Amino acid sequence: MPNLFDYDAAGLENLLAGWGEKPFRARQLLRWIHQFGVRDFAAMTDLGKALRATLAAEATLSLPQLRRDSLSPDGTRKWLLEVGAGNAIETVLIPEPERTTLCISSQAGCALECAFCATGRQGFNRNLSSAEIIAQLWWANHCLRQDAVGIAPRRVSNVVMMGMGEPLANFENVVVALRLMLDDFAYGLSRRRVTVSTSGLVPMIDRLRDSCPVALAVSLHAPNDALRDRLVPINRKWPIDALLAACRRYLDKAPRDFIMFEYVLLRGVNDGTKHAHELVARLREVPCKVNLIPFNAFAASGFERSTPQAVSRFREILLNAALITTVRRTRGDEIEAACGQLAGRVQDRTRRRERRAQEVQA
Ligand code: SAH
Ligand code: SF4
C-alpha cells in the first residue's frame, strides 16, 4: 500500500491519476500532510468523500515513531526516531534568533567510514526511505507547533543534510525529500536554505546539479590526497582534483555562488600552518567559503580537538588569503547532538570487523 509520505508532487499526481483524480488534488493533499501536519484522511475536508474513502482504503500515512526528545541547555534539541528492525536515527534542531535549522539524517549508519565520524564507525545498515527522511522535518514542525500554543509557532526555516549518512549515496530517496522541502505546497523552503553535505561522491554531485540543485557543502578535511585518503577514504576513488572540478561544475546551477567547504580540525593531524597554506592554494580554484569545525569527541575516536590557538592560527591564514572563513560553534554537545556524534541505533550489516580481519589476512 503506498505511503503518501514517500511521494513528491509529481509522484502524487501520478498516483491520483490512477484513481481518476485531477492533478490539483495532489497539491491539496500536500498541504494537508506537510503544511498542516494532518495524518487523518477523514479530516481533509476539501477532498470530497469519495476520494477520502479511496485514500483510507488504498493508501497510508506512516511515519517512524518518535522515541526520544532531548533538550540541551543551549536550546539544541535532538529527536530519536525508530525506523524498524532495531534501527533508530537522529535529527537535531538548532534554534537561533534569525533561523531555525534542522539537521537531517539520510541513512541508518554510513558505509564511508570517515576516520573521525561516529556514524561511520558504526557501519552501514540501510538507506532511509523518502518518507523516513521527510518524517524528520514533519516531526520537527509538529513538535514546534505543539510547543507554541497561543504564540506564533516557530517553523524549521533551514535544512542541512548533515546528520547520519551520506545523502548522495541514497540519491533517489533524498531527491524526493528535497523536492518536498522546496515545494510551496509542502514546506516551501528556498533552495538556498536547503543544504546537502557530501563527503565527495563526484558523479552524484553532477546528478544533483542536473536534477535538484540546492546549496552544496563539501566535507574536505584535508588539503592533499595523502592525508584525505586517510581521513575520508572515498577520496581514494575520487581525489581532490576531481572533487574540485565537480564543485566548479555545480556552481553553474547552484542557488548560491559559492561552495561551502567543511573542515574538521583534528589536533596534530590536519590543523598545522602548512595545512592551512596548502588549503589556501587548493581553494583558489573554486569560489567558496570555509567552515572550520572543531572536532567533537566520541568514545574511542582516537582523535582530539585542536587547541583554540591552532584554530585561530588556521583561521587567520585563510582570512589573510581572503577566504571567507567561519568557525562552527559547537552546539548540543551535552546531548551528543554535535556534528559527527550522531550514532542513533544501527544494526551493522557491514560486518566491518570480519571484513577488516579478512583484509589484513589477504
Ligand atoms: N555524510 C555527509 C553528511 C553528514 S556528516 C558528509 O560527510 O558530509 C556532516 C559533517 O560533520 C561533515 O562535514 C562531517 O565530516 C562532519 N563530522 C563528522 N564527524 C565529526 C566529528 N566527530 N566532529 C565534527 N564534525 C564531524
Ligand atoms: Fe559518512 Fe559523512 Fe560520517 Fe563520512 S563524515 S562516515 S560520509 S556520515
mmCIF file of C-alpha atoms and ligand atoms in Angstrom:
data_model
loop_
_atom_site.group_PDB
_atom_site.id
_atom_site.type_symbol
_atom_site.label_atom_id
_atom_site.label_comp_id
_atom_site.label_asym_id
_atom_site.label_seq_id
_atom_site.Cartn_x
_atom_site.Cartn_y
_atom_site.Cartn_z
ATOM 1 C CA MET A 1 0.000 0.000 0.000
ATOM 2 C CA PRO A 2 1.532 3.367 -0.951
ATOM 3 C CA ASN A 3 2.708 5.533 1.933
ATOM 4 C CA LEU A 4 1.918 9.099 0.855
ATOM 5 C CA PHE A 5 4.969 10.414 2.749
ATOM 6 C CA ASP A 6 7.067 8.740 0.028
ATOM 7 C CA TYR A 7 5.667 10.922 -2.765
ATOM 8 C CA ASP A 8 6.576 14.349 -4.094
ATOM 9 C CA ALA A 9 4.067 16.397 -6.147
ATOM 10 C CA ALA A 10 4.753 14.594 -9.436
ATOM 11 C CA GLY A 11 4.543 11.191 -7.777
ATOM 12 C CA LEU A 12 1.279 12.044 -6.057
ATOM 13 C CA GLU A 13 -0.247 13.330 -9.288
ATOM 14 C CA ASN A 14 0.596 10.026 -10.909
ATOM 15 C CA LEU A 15 -0.848 8.025 -8.076
ATOM 16 C CA LEU A 16 -4.034 10.087 -8.056
ATOM 17 C CA ALA A 17 -4.373 9.836 -11.835
ATOM 18 C CA GLY A 18 -4.575 6.073 -11.355
ATOM 19 C CA TRP A 19 -7.726 6.674 -9.271
ATOM 20 C CA GLY A 20 -9.147 9.046 -11.903
ATOM 21 C CA GLU A 21 -8.360 12.167 -9.866
ATOM 22 C CA LYS A 22 -7.224 15.570 -11.194
ATOM 23 C CA PRO A 23 -3.662 16.887 -10.620
ATOM 24 C CA PHE A 24 -4.780 19.724 -8.286
ATOM 25 C CA ARG A 25 -5.763 17.084 -5.726
ATOM 26 C CA ALA A 26 -2.041 16.406 -5.238
ATOM 27 C CA ARG A 27 -1.499 19.984 -4.135
ATOM 28 C CA GLN A 28 -4.402 19.780 -1.706
ATOM 29 C CA LEU A 29 -3.003 16.593 -0.235
ATOM 30 C CA LEU A 30 0.488 18.032 0.101
ATOM 31 C CA ARG A 31 -0.882 20.965 2.062
ATOM 32 C CA TRP A 32 -2.839 18.792 4.441
ATOM 33 C CA ILE A 33 0.030 16.419 5.068
ATOM 34 C CA HIS A 34 3.062 18.680 5.127
ATOM 35 C CA GLN A 35 1.820 22.201 5.846
ATOM 36 C CA PHE A 36 -0.929 21.420 8.331
ATOM 37 C CA GLY A 37 0.601 18.188 9.639
ATOM 38 C CA VAL A 38 -2.652 16.233 9.286
ATOM 39 C CA ARG A 39 -2.472 12.429 9.050
ATOM 40 C CA ASP A 40 -6.143 11.551 9.185
ATOM 41 C CA PHE A 41 -7.750 11.406 5.739
ATOM 42 C CA ALA A 42 -11.196 11.988 7.279
ATOM 43 C CA ALA A 43 -10.074 15.459 8.412
ATOM 44 C CA MET A 44 -9.097 16.542 4.866
ATOM 45 C CA THR A 45 -12.433 18.198 4.318
ATOM 46 C CA ASP A 46 -11.962 19.719 0.868
ATOM 47 C CA LEU A 47 -11.050 16.428 -0.807
ATOM 48 C CA GLY A 48 -14.527 15.045 -1.348
ATOM 49 C CA LYS A 49 -15.977 11.995 0.336
ATOM 50 C CA ALA A 50 -15.233 9.513 -2.435
ATOM 51 C CA LEU A 51 -11.545 10.422 -2.598
ATOM 52 C CA ARG A 52 -11.216 10.322 1.186
ATOM 53 C CA ALA A 53 -12.693 6.836 1.169
ATOM 54 C CA THR A 54 -10.314 5.713 -1.588
ATOM 55 C CA LEU A 55 -7.337 7.095 0.300
ATOM 56 C CA ALA A 56 -8.386 5.424 3.531
ATOM 57 C CA ALA A 57 -8.712 2.092 1.727
ATOM 58 C CA GLU A 58 -5.745 2.286 -0.662
ATOM 59 C CA ALA A 59 -3.051 4.428 0.981
ATOM 60 C CA THR A 60 -1.316 5.054 4.292
ATOM 61 C CA LEU A 61 0.387 7.950 6.012
ATOM 62 C CA SER A 62 3.027 6.113 8.038
ATOM 63 C CA LEU A 63 5.808 7.764 9.961
ATOM 64 C CA PRO A 64 8.587 6.420 12.138
ATOM 65 C CA GLN A 65 7.726 6.582 15.841
ATOM 66 C CA LEU A 66 9.216 9.333 17.947
ATOM 67 C CA ARG A 67 11.209 7.542 20.683
ATOM 68 C CA ARG A 68 13.117 10.275 22.487
ATOM 69 C CA ASP A 69 13.127 14.042 22.646
ATOM 70 C CA SER A 70 16.227 15.535 24.336
ATOM 71 C CA LEU A 71 16.800 19.194 25.028
ATOM 72 C CA SER A 72 20.271 20.608 25.592
ATOM 73 C CA PRO A 73 20.827 23.620 27.899
ATOM 74 C CA ASP A 74 21.874 25.652 24.822
ATOM 75 C CA GLY A 75 18.462 25.062 23.216
ATOM 76 C CA THR A 76 19.592 22.372 20.781
ATOM 77 C CA ARG A 77 17.043 19.593 20.606
ATOM 78 C CA LYS A 78 17.515 16.028 19.426
ATOM 79 C CA TRP A 79 14.862 13.537 18.370
ATOM 80 C CA LEU A 80 15.360 9.807 18.087
ATOM 81 C CA LEU A 81 13.100 8.124 15.534
ATOM 82 C CA GLU A 82 12.527 4.395 15.355
ATOM 83 C CA VAL A 83 12.873 3.143 11.781
ATOM 84 C CA GLY A 84 12.301 -0.559 12.379
ATOM 85 C CA ALA A 85 14.391 -3.721 12.803
ATOM 86 C CA GLY A 86 16.210 -2.280 15.794
ATOM 87 C CA ASN A 87 17.429 0.824 13.954
ATOM 88 C CA ALA A 88 16.906 4.375 15.151
ATOM 89 C CA ILE A 89 18.036 7.615 13.571
ATOM 90 C CA GLU A 90 18.639 11.063 14.958
ATOM 91 C CA THR A 91 17.573 14.551 13.919
ATOM 92 C CA VAL A 92 18.848 17.753 15.504
ATOM 93 C CA LEU A 93 17.133 21.152 15.765
ATOM 94 C CA ILE A 94 19.325 24.221 16.193
ATOM 95 C CA PRO A 95 17.244 27.296 17.063
ATOM 96 C CA GLU A 96 18.905 30.672 16.510
ATOM 97 C CA PRO A 97 17.374 34.138 16.689
ATOM 98 C CA GLU A 98 17.173 34.586 12.921
ATOM 99 C CA ARG A 99 16.674 30.989 11.786
ATOM 100 C CA THR A 100 15.718 27.511 12.925
ATOM 101 C CA THR A 101 17.903 24.862 11.354
ATOM 102 C CA LEU A 102 17.139 21.159 11.232
ATOM 103 C CA CYS A 103 19.958 18.678 10.692
ATOM 104 C CA ILE A 104 18.538 15.616 8.945
ATOM 105 C CA SER A 105 19.808 12.028 8.570
ATOM 106 C CA SER A 106 19.742 10.205 5.228
ATOM 107 C CA GLN A 107 20.880 6.678 6.126
ATOM 108 C CA ALA A 108 20.907 4.303 9.101
ATOM 109 C CA GLY A 109 24.668 4.293 9.624
ATOM 110 C CA CYS A 110 27.119 5.115 6.855
ATOM 111 C CA ALA A 111 29.342 2.959 4.676
ATOM 112 C CA LEU A 112 32.028 5.536 4.034
ATOM 113 C CA GLU A 113 33.994 5.103 7.234
ATOM 114 C CA CYS A 114 35.497 8.551 7.654
ATOM 115 C CA ALA A 115 38.049 8.113 10.400
ATOM 116 C CA PHE A 116 36.712 10.772 12.792
ATOM 117 C CA CYS A 117 32.945 10.178 12.495
ATOM 118 C CA ALA A 118 30.790 8.252 14.993
ATOM 119 C CA THR A 119 28.250 7.357 12.315
ATOM 120 C CA GLY A 120 30.986 5.967 10.076
ATOM 121 C CA ARG A 121 32.358 3.914 12.960
ATOM 122 C CA GLN A 122 29.164 2.010 13.460
ATOM 123 C CA GLY A 123 28.916 0.813 9.864
ATOM 124 C CA PHE A 124 26.046 0.844 7.415
ATOM 125 C CA ASN A 125 22.628 -0.675 7.722
ATOM 126 C CA ARG A 126 20.358 0.761 5.074
ATOM 127 C CA ASN A 127 19.141 3.745 3.129
ATOM 128 C CA LEU A 128 16.245 5.671 4.617
ATOM 129 C CA SER A 129 13.098 5.881 2.510
ATOM 130 C CA SER A 130 11.876 9.291 1.342
ATOM 131 C CA ALA A 131 9.151 9.020 3.984
ATOM 132 C CA GLU A 132 11.725 8.436 6.730
ATOM 133 C CA ILE A 133 13.752 11.420 5.552
ATOM 134 C CA ILE A 134 10.855 13.867 5.254
ATOM 135 C CA ALA A 135 9.389 12.488 8.516
ATOM 136 C CA GLN A 136 12.217 14.206 10.361
ATOM 137 C CA LEU A 137 11.050 17.602 9.111
ATOM 138 C CA TRP A 138 7.400 16.704 9.656
ATOM 139 C CA TRP A 139 8.064 15.695 13.292
ATOM 140 C CA ALA A 140 10.154 18.774 13.995
ATOM 141 C CA ASN A 141 7.435 21.129 12.766
ATOM 142 C CA HIS A 142 4.815 19.058 14.585
ATOM 143 C CA CYS A 143 6.668 19.356 17.906
ATOM 144 C CA LEU A 144 7.264 23.081 17.362
ATOM 145 C CA ARG A 145 3.547 23.556 16.659
ATOM 146 C CA GLN A 146 2.617 21.707 19.863
ATOM 147 C CA ASP A 147 5.032 23.821 21.912
ATOM 148 C CA ALA A 148 3.603 27.043 20.666
ATOM 149 C CA VAL A 149 0.027 27.021 21.873
ATOM 150 C CA GLY A 150 -1.139 30.630 21.907
ATOM 151 C CA ILE A 151 2.008 32.110 20.366
ATOM 152 C CA ALA A 152 3.163 32.236 16.756
ATOM 153 C CA PRO A 153 4.772 28.839 16.208
ATOM 154 C CA ARG A 154 8.345 28.568 15.128
ATOM 155 C CA ARG A 155 8.896 26.526 11.987
ATOM 156 C CA VAL A 156 12.002 24.997 10.566
ATOM 157 C CA SER A 157 13.474 27.622 8.216
ATOM 158 C CA ASN A 158 16.646 25.841 7.079
ATOM 159 C CA VAL A 159 17.516 22.214 6.486
ATOM 160 C CA VAL A 160 21.016 20.776 6.378
ATOM 161 C CA MET A 161 21.549 17.164 5.346
ATOM 162 C CA MET A 162 24.392 16.770 7.819
ATOM 163 C CA GLY A 163 23.025 14.113 10.139
ATOM 164 C CA MET A 164 23.729 10.402 9.889
ATOM 165 C CA GLY A 165 24.700 9.021 6.500
ATOM 166 C CA GLU A 166 25.896 10.189 3.121
ATOM 167 C CA PRO A 167 22.929 11.811 1.352
ATOM 168 C CA LEU A 168 24.314 11.345 -2.156
ATOM 169 C CA ALA A 169 24.702 7.597 -1.555
ATOM 170 C CA ASN A 170 20.904 7.485 -1.176
ATOM 171 C CA PHE A 171 20.268 9.711 -4.138
ATOM 172 C CA GLU A 172 16.756 8.836 -5.357
ATOM 173 C CA ASN A 173 15.122 8.930 -1.935
ATOM 174 C CA VAL A 174 16.936 12.084 -0.902
ATOM 175 C CA VAL A 175 15.860 13.929 -4.054
ATOM 176 C CA VAL A 176 12.162 13.142 -3.476
ATOM 177 C CA ALA A 177 12.529 14.505 0.071
ATOM 178 C CA LEU A 178 14.380 17.594 -1.201
ATOM 179 C CA ARG A 179 11.584 18.280 -3.695
ATOM 180 C CA LEU A 180 9.073 18.191 -0.855
ATOM 181 C CA MET A 181 11.198 20.602 1.176
ATOM 182 C CA LEU A 182 11.220 23.033 -1.765
ATOM 183 C CA ASP A 183 7.577 22.618 -2.824
ATOM 184 C CA ASP A 184 5.424 25.635 -1.957
ATOM 185 C CA PHE A 185 2.518 23.319 -1.173
ATOM 186 C CA ALA A 186 4.667 21.288 1.226
ATOM 187 C CA TYR A 187 7.459 23.055 3.162
ATOM 188 C CA GLY A 188 8.206 25.954 0.777
ATOM 189 C CA LEU A 189 11.901 26.348 1.663
ATOM 190 C CA SER A 190 14.103 28.190 -0.797
ATOM 191 C CA ARG A 191 16.957 26.321 -2.477
ATOM 192 C CA ARG A 192 19.420 28.485 -0.608
ATOM 193 C CA ARG A 193 18.052 27.313 2.716
ATOM 194 C CA VAL A 194 18.393 23.616 1.961
ATOM 195 C CA THR A 195 21.945 22.271 2.062
ATOM 196 C CA VAL A 196 23.239 18.864 1.052
ATOM 197 C CA SER A 197 26.552 17.947 2.627
ATOM 198 C CA THR A 198 28.659 15.316 0.881
ATOM 199 C CA SER A 199 31.971 13.668 1.502
ATOM 200 C CA GLY A 200 32.560 13.834 -2.253
ATOM 201 C CA LEU A 201 30.630 11.375 -4.433
ATOM 202 C CA VAL A 202 31.656 13.104 -7.653
ATOM 203 C CA PRO A 203 29.172 11.616 -10.185
ATOM 204 C CA MET A 204 26.329 12.235 -7.751
ATOM 205 C CA ILE A 205 27.304 15.891 -7.350
ATOM 206 C CA ASP A 206 26.715 16.195 -11.101
ATOM 207 C CA ARG A 207 23.382 14.407 -10.836
ATOM 208 C CA LEU A 208 22.264 16.695 -8.043
ATOM 209 C CA ARG A 209 23.219 19.714 -10.147
ATOM 210 C CA ASP A 210 21.060 18.413 -13.002
ATOM 211 C CA SER A 211 18.041 17.247 -11.033
ATOM 212 C CA CYS A 212 17.725 19.348 -7.876
ATOM 213 C CA PRO A 213 20.416 21.973 -7.287
ATOM 214 C CA VAL A 214 20.320 23.094 -3.663
ATOM 215 C CA ALA A 215 23.111 24.650 -1.606
ATOM 216 C CA LEU A 216 26.153 22.357 -1.502
ATOM 217 C CA ALA A 217 28.569 21.710 1.348
ATOM 218 C CA VAL A 218 31.603 19.508 0.728
ATOM 219 C CA SER A 219 33.477 17.753 3.520
ATOM 220 C CA LEU A 220 37.077 18.358 2.552
ATOM 221 C CA HIS A 221 39.010 17.951 5.825
ATOM 222 C CA ALA A 222 42.449 17.774 4.190
ATOM 223 C CA PRO A 223 44.400 19.844 1.660
ATOM 224 C CA ASN A 224 46.185 16.950 -0.063
ATOM 225 C CA ASP A 225 45.299 13.455 -1.258
ATOM 226 C CA ALA A 226 47.698 11.575 1.014
ATOM 227 C CA LEU A 227 46.006 12.945 4.123
ATOM 228 C CA ARG A 228 42.476 12.936 2.708
ATOM 229 C CA ASP A 229 42.859 9.293 1.657
ATOM 230 C CA ARG A 230 43.305 8.503 5.344
ATOM 231 C CA LEU A 231 40.594 10.719 6.785
ATOM 232 C CA VAL A 232 37.921 10.426 4.092
ATOM 233 C CA PRO A 233 38.500 7.059 2.385
ATOM 234 C CA ILE A 234 36.172 7.857 -0.556
ATOM 235 C CA ASN A 235 38.990 10.167 -1.673
ATOM 236 C CA ARG A 236 40.834 7.108 -2.990
ATOM 237 C CA LYS A 237 38.096 6.798 -5.579
ATOM 238 C CA TRP A 238 37.516 10.481 -6.285
ATOM 239 C CA PRO A 239 40.572 12.539 -5.313
ATOM 240 C CA ILE A 240 40.640 16.250 -4.567
ATOM 241 C CA ASP A 241 41.223 17.394 -8.176
ATOM 242 C CA ALA A 242 38.158 15.530 -9.413
ATOM 243 C CA LEU A 243 36.133 16.789 -6.447
ATOM 244 C CA LEU A 244 37.044 20.445 -7.002
ATOM 245 C CA ALA A 245 36.244 20.109 -10.718
ATOM 246 C CA ALA A 246 32.777 18.777 -9.790
ATOM 247 C CA CYS A 247 32.327 21.732 -7.412
ATOM 248 C CA ARG A 248 33.095 24.168 -10.233
ATOM 249 C CA ARG A 249 30.570 22.441 -12.494
ATOM 250 C CA TYR A 250 27.989 22.541 -9.698
ATOM 251 C CA LEU A 251 28.286 26.310 -9.428
ATOM 252 C CA ASP A 252 26.785 26.720 -12.916
ATOM 253 C CA LYS A 253 23.394 25.810 -11.483
ATOM 254 C CA ALA A 254 23.790 26.296 -7.743
ATOM 255 C CA PRO A 255 21.404 28.641 -5.902
ATOM 256 C CA ARG A 256 24.374 30.264 -4.176
ATOM 257 C CA ASP A 257 27.532 31.416 -5.917
ATOM 258 C CA PHE A 258 29.900 29.563 -3.628
ATOM 259 C CA ILE A 259 30.543 26.076 -2.302
ATOM 260 C CA MET A 260 30.800 25.627 1.457
ATOM 261 C CA PHE A 261 33.837 23.534 2.361
ATOM 262 C CA GLU A 262 33.728 21.849 5.740
ATOM 263 C CA TYR A 263 36.996 21.147 7.511
ATOM 264 C CA VAL A 264 37.069 19.296 10.823
ATOM 265 C CA LEU A 265 40.114 20.387 12.787
ATOM 266 C CA LEU A 266 41.933 17.410 14.305
ATOM 267 C CA ARG A 267 44.759 18.143 16.680
ATOM 268 C CA GLY A 268 48.172 17.455 15.193
ATOM 269 C CA VAL A 269 46.615 15.788 12.136
ATOM 270 C CA ASN A 270 45.321 18.434 9.717
ATOM 271 C CA ASP A 271 45.484 21.681 11.738
ATOM 272 C CA GLY A 272 49.056 22.905 11.127
ATOM 273 C CA THR A 273 50.030 26.155 9.433
ATOM 274 C CA LYS A 274 51.386 24.182 6.498
ATOM 275 C CA HIS A 275 47.964 22.551 6.043
ATOM 276 C CA ALA A 276 46.310 25.962 6.112
ATOM 277 C CA HIS A 277 48.652 27.342 3.436
ATOM 278 C CA GLU A 278 48.191 24.253 1.317
ATOM 279 C CA LEU A 279 44.419 24.584 1.651
ATOM 280 C CA VAL A 280 44.552 28.216 0.532
ATOM 281 C CA ALA A 281 46.445 27.168 -2.581
ATOM 282 C CA ARG A 282 43.944 24.424 -3.434
ATOM 283 C CA LEU A 283 40.862 26.534 -2.873
ATOM 284 C CA ARG A 284 41.953 29.288 -5.236
ATOM 285 C CA GLU A 285 40.299 27.229 -7.974
ATOM 286 C CA VAL A 286 36.743 27.392 -6.555
ATOM 287 C CA PRO A 287 34.554 30.280 -5.323
ATOM 288 C CA CYS A 288 33.903 29.129 -1.775
ATOM 289 C CA LYS A 289 33.556 29.719 1.919
ATOM 290 C CA VAL A 290 35.217 27.583 4.544
ATOM 291 C CA ASN A 291 33.557 26.331 7.700
ATOM 292 C CA LEU A 292 36.048 25.092 10.273
ATOM 293 C CA ILE A 293 34.518 22.511 12.614
ATOM 294 C CA PRO A 294 36.136 21.824 15.976
ATOM 295 C CA PHE A 295 36.281 18.042 16.280
ATOM 296 C CA ASN A 296 33.552 16.594 18.510
ATOM 297 C CA ALA A 297 34.827 13.704 20.521
ATOM 298 C CA PHE A 298 33.143 10.326 20.954
ATOM 299 C CA ALA A 299 34.243 7.174 22.743
ATOM 300 C CA ALA A 300 37.492 5.660 21.410
ATOM 301 C CA SER A 301 37.637 8.032 18.450
ATOM 302 C CA GLY A 302 41.429 8.226 18.568
ATOM 303 C CA PHE A 303 41.364 11.938 17.699
ATOM 304 C CA GLU A 304 41.495 15.121 19.717
ATOM 305 C CA ARG A 305 40.085 18.577 19.195
ATOM 306 C CA SER A 306 42.573 21.218 18.026
ATOM 307 C CA THR A 307 43.617 23.785 20.603
ATOM 308 C CA PRO A 308 41.880 27.185 20.409
ATOM 309 C CA GLN A 309 45.262 28.658 19.415
ATOM 310 C CA ALA A 310 45.597 26.225 16.499
ATOM 311 C CA VAL A 311 42.030 27.019 15.398
ATOM 312 C CA SER A 312 42.619 30.775 15.364
ATOM 313 C CA ARG A 313 46.009 30.422 13.657
ATOM 314 C CA PHE A 314 44.411 28.275 10.955
ATOM 315 C CA ARG A 315 41.540 30.696 10.535
ATOM 316 C CA GLU A 316 43.850 33.723 10.306
ATOM 317 C CA ILE A 317 45.831 32.174 7.461
ATOM 318 C CA LEU A 318 42.644 31.557 5.488
ATOM 319 C CA LEU A 319 41.256 35.013 6.228
ATOM 320 C CA ASN A 320 44.527 36.661 5.203
ATOM 321 C CA ALA A 321 44.186 34.900 1.869
ATOM 322 C CA ALA A 322 40.708 36.472 1.503
ATOM 323 C CA LEU A 323 38.874 33.199 2.057
ATOM 324 C CA ILE A 324 35.638 33.789 3.954
ATOM 325 C CA THR A 325 36.080 31.527 6.954
ATOM 326 C CA THR A 326 33.813 30.760 9.877
ATOM 327 C CA VAL A 327 34.309 28.510 12.875
ATOM 328 C CA ARG A 328 31.288 26.380 13.638
ATOM 329 C CA ARG A 329 30.022 26.922 17.139
ATOM 330 C CA THR A 330 29.690 23.601 18.870
ATOM 331 C CA ARG A 331 26.126 23.068 19.942
ATOM 332 C CA GLY A 332 24.305 20.244 21.576
ATOM 333 C CA ASP A 333 27.451 18.562 22.920
ATOM 334 C CA GLU A 334 25.655 17.775 26.183
ATOM 335 C CA ILE A 335 23.103 15.590 24.411
ATOM 336 C CA GLU A 336 25.569 14.150 21.880
ATOM 337 C CA ALA A 337 23.915 16.101 19.128
ATOM 338 C CA ALA A 338 27.001 17.867 17.789
ATOM 339 C CA CYS A 339 28.388 17.197 14.286
ATOM 340 C CA GLY A 340 29.699 13.687 13.926
ATOM 341 C CA GLN A 341 28.331 12.468 17.258
ATOM 342 C CA LEU A 342 25.075 11.051 15.959
ATOM 343 C CA ALA A 343 25.011 7.329 16.415
ATOM 344 C CA GLY A 344 21.325 6.557 16.788
ATOM 345 C CA ARG A 345 20.977 2.810 16.935
ATOM 346 C CA VAL A 346 22.082 0.814 13.938
ATOM 347 C CA GLN A 347 22.260 -2.918 13.375
ATOM 348 C CA ASP A 348 25.536 -3.011 11.496
ATOM 349 C CA ARG A 349 25.193 -5.228 8.459
ATOM 350 C CA THR A 350 28.587 -4.470 7.018
ATOM 351 C CA ARG A 351 30.352 -6.852 9.407
ATOM 352 C CA ARG A 352 33.225 -4.473 9.486
ATOM 353 C CA ARG A 353 35.357 -6.371 11.930
ATOM 354 C CA GLU A 354 35.251 -9.573 9.946
ATOM 355 C CA ARG A 355 35.897 -7.695 6.745
ATOM 356 C CA ARG A 356 38.847 -5.861 8.250
ATOM 357 C CA ALA A 357 40.246 -9.131 9.536
ATOM 358 C CA GLN A 358 39.954 -10.645 6.059
ATOM 359 C CA GLU A 359 41.668 -7.629 4.527
ATOM 360 C CA VAL A 360 44.519 -7.957 6.976
ATOM 361 C CA GLN A 361 44.915 -11.642 6.218
ATOM 362 C CA ALA A 362 44.793 -11.173 2.433
HETATM 363 N N1 SAH B 1 27.989 12.345 5.039
HETATM 364 C C1 SAH B 1 27.936 13.744 4.844
HETATM 365 C C2 SAH B 1 27.000 14.458 5.774
HETATM 366 C C3 SAH B 1 26.971 14.027 7.212
HETATM 367 S S1 SAH B 1 28.332 14.473 8.215
HETATM 368 C C4 SAH B 1 29.324 14.346 4.917
HETATM 369 O O1 SAH B 1 30.248 13.651 5.311
HETATM 370 O O2 SAH B 1 29.463 15.497 4.518
HETATM 371 C C5 SAH B 1 28.222 16.242 8.431
HETATM 372 C C6 SAH B 1 29.546 16.902 8.747
HETATM 373 O O3 SAH B 1 30.014 16.549 10.064
HETATM 374 C C7 SAH B 1 30.649 16.500 7.783
HETATM 375 O O4 SAH B 1 31.411 17.593 7.370
HETATM 376 C C8 SAH B 1 31.443 15.559 8.642
HETATM 377 O O5 SAH B 1 32.736 15.384 8.154
HETATM 378 C C9 SAH B 1 31.386 16.237 9.981
HETATM 379 N N2 SAH B 1 31.826 15.382 11.082
HETATM 380 C C10 SAH B 1 31.837 14.029 11.128
HETATM 381 N N3 SAH B 1 32.332 13.604 12.312
HETATM 382 C C11 SAH B 1 32.625 14.707 13.028
HETATM 383 C C12 SAH B 1 33.130 14.920 14.360
HETATM 384 N N4 SAH B 1 33.399 13.892 15.162
HETATM 385 N N5 SAH B 1 33.309 16.176 14.771
HETATM 386 C C13 SAH B 1 32.991 17.217 13.974
HETATM 387 N N6 SAH B 1 32.487 17.088 12.734
HETATM 388 C C14 SAH B 1 32.314 15.833 12.260
HETATM 389 FE FE1 SF4 B 2 29.551 9.036 6.437
HETATM 390 FE FE2 SF4 B 2 29.725 11.732 6.436
HETATM 391 FE FE3 SF4 B 2 30.384 10.287 8.629
HETATM 392 FE FE4 SF4 B 2 31.939 10.213 6.452
HETATM 393 S S1 SF4 B 2 31.529 12.012 7.753
HETATM 394 S S2 SF4 B 2 31.318 8.436 7.673
HETATM 395 S S3 SF4 B 2 30.420 10.316 4.820
HETATM 396 S S4 SF4 B 2 28.376 10.449 7.710
#
